[in-house]
Amino acid sequence: MAAGPEIERLIQLLAKLPGLGPRSARRATLHLIKRREALMRPLATALEAAADTILACPVCGNLDTISPCAVCNDPGRDRSIICVVEDVADLWAIERSHSHRGLYHVLGGILSALDGIKPEDLSIDSLVARASAGDIVEVILAMNATVEGQTTAHYLTDRLAESGARVSRLAHGVPIGGELDYLDEGTLAAALRARRTV
Amino acid sequence: MEWSEPGIILGARRHGESSLLISVLTRSRGRNKGLARGAARSRGRGAMEPGTLVDATWSARLQDHLGLWRLDAGTAYAALVLEDPLRLGCLEAATDLVDAALPERQAYPVVYDGLLAVLEALGRDDTWASLHLRWELDLLGSLGYGLDLAACAVSGVTDNLAYVSPRTGRAVSMAAAEGYRDRLLVLPRLLGGIGRTNDWSQGWDLIDGLALTGHFLGRHIHPDMETPLPGSRTRYIDRMTRLMAFSSGSSLQD
């Protein structure tokens, strides 16, 4: 390739990002070079600052630049409810919904035989300790509706049984905008089982 | 090359942004892996879970290649038991065990038929647990490590069989086991033995049976690994043991 080693290295690094292949990485690199002052330098500064300051919250596992994180520090949060999520991306997704004003707990993965992830690899002990502290009324298990996600949820339900907190999980069923004709039979069966009186 | 056959999904893991690397068990072609492009983002993602029955089409330029899947989902058995921890645990233990135990691209029709029977029973009635136990025994037999539970290895008698030798996998009668009982594995009533006692519940019988099959599966499948059997199988037995300790275990009886 005609590009110098610095440009080639930039392309290689960008190509490692999710959603970017070598072709997209080349386009992104050219875009950055064309907007060196407006975009490339601020981006480099932001990346360096983030790399230096971002850390995992010692309480909930969320990513932030302060410790404990902004969610754990927020006095407006309902501190009697913990929502358990698989990773930070799920936490962000729930925050986007503006429907949960309690605290979080990031597990750092789910039980998986395929990936060799065992209970001791996840932050389950710290969750049990938080839920058993006394002021927690409810723990919401916001796991994926997959075999591994629900297996993890069942395991957590067992572990949290002694904590005294009520354990709930997300509903399974028809998504907003979903057409019954296109739903798989498992989702439909789950929706029928979870029907409620209107 | 290309072939099509019904199959059962054993596991699916994300590959890149939108694809899934899926392991499928078929009756005449055994366990096969392939890439399902776009499956992680498609509307049918929910069906690409362990235990789903699929019409599978596998294609690749050469037979040695990983290959690409076209999967048309049928019954998603996991979705039917997602809220039942014991049944879901059984499903995961069975699919994980097949994925860990069977070599790729070798046909094991008995294992396929048995797994399908277990999956069908999971959403239907209470025979699933005993079917699962017998299926594990058949799995051992299919892999060439079948247990000989028909007659006593010492005396040749066919009744009062109570134990199994952990070394040879052969049954031992109650009389012949005298003096060695603490070193032998219990042969449960579900597998033709007399169990521990006459009033021994079927739930505990199942746990004895899973300990028996687990001993030989662990010895023959990845024996060099620290935990040769899938963690999901261990958790399934732990849950069943806890359930039996706190209840009569009526839901486990067939």
PDB file of C-alpha atoms in Angstrom, chain B residues 152 154-155 157 159-163 172-181 194:
ATOM      1  CA  CYS B 152     -23.362 -59.476  38.296  1.00  0.00           C
ATOM      2  CA  VAL B 154     -18.778 -61.644  40.207  1.00  0.00           C
ATOM      3  CA  SER B 155     -21.553 -64.265  40.455  1.00  0.00           C
ATOM      4  CA  VAL B 157     -26.792 -63.532  38.802  1.00  0.00           C
ATOM      5  CA  ASP B 159     -31.309 -60.191  40.229  1.00  0.00           C
ATOM      6  CA  ASN B 160     -30.538 -58.134  43.338  1.00  0.00           C
ATOM      7  CA  LEU B 161     -28.082 -56.011  41.359  1.00  0.00           C
ATOM      8  CA  ALA B 162     -27.219 -53.091  43.613  1.00  0.00           C
ATOM      9  CA  TYR B 163     -23.854 -51.616  42.634  1.00  0.00           C
ATOM     10  CA  VAL B 172     -22.405 -56.162  41.169  1.00  0.00           C
ATOM     11  CA  SER B 173     -25.112 -57.928  43.178  1.00  0.00           C
ATOM     12  CA  MET B 174     -25.873 -57.030  46.785  1.00  0.00           C
ATOM     13  CA  ALA B 175     -24.379 -60.305  48.027  1.00  0.00           C
ATOM     14  CA  ALA B 176     -21.200 -60.049  45.969  1.00  0.00           C
ATOM     15  CA  ALA B 177     -20.665 -56.455  47.070  1.00  0.00           C
ATOM     16  CA  GLU B 178     -20.356 -57.443  50.733  1.00  0.00           C
ATOM     17  CA  GLY B 179     -17.238 -55.809  52.121  1.00  0.00           C
ATOM     18  CA  TYR B 180     -16.729 -53.495  49.117  1.00  0.00           C
ATOM     19  CA  ARG B 181     -19.913 -51.406  49.197  1.00  0.00           C
ATOM     20  CA  ILE B 194     -32.474 -52.246  43.522  1.00  0.00           C
TER      21      ILE B 194
END
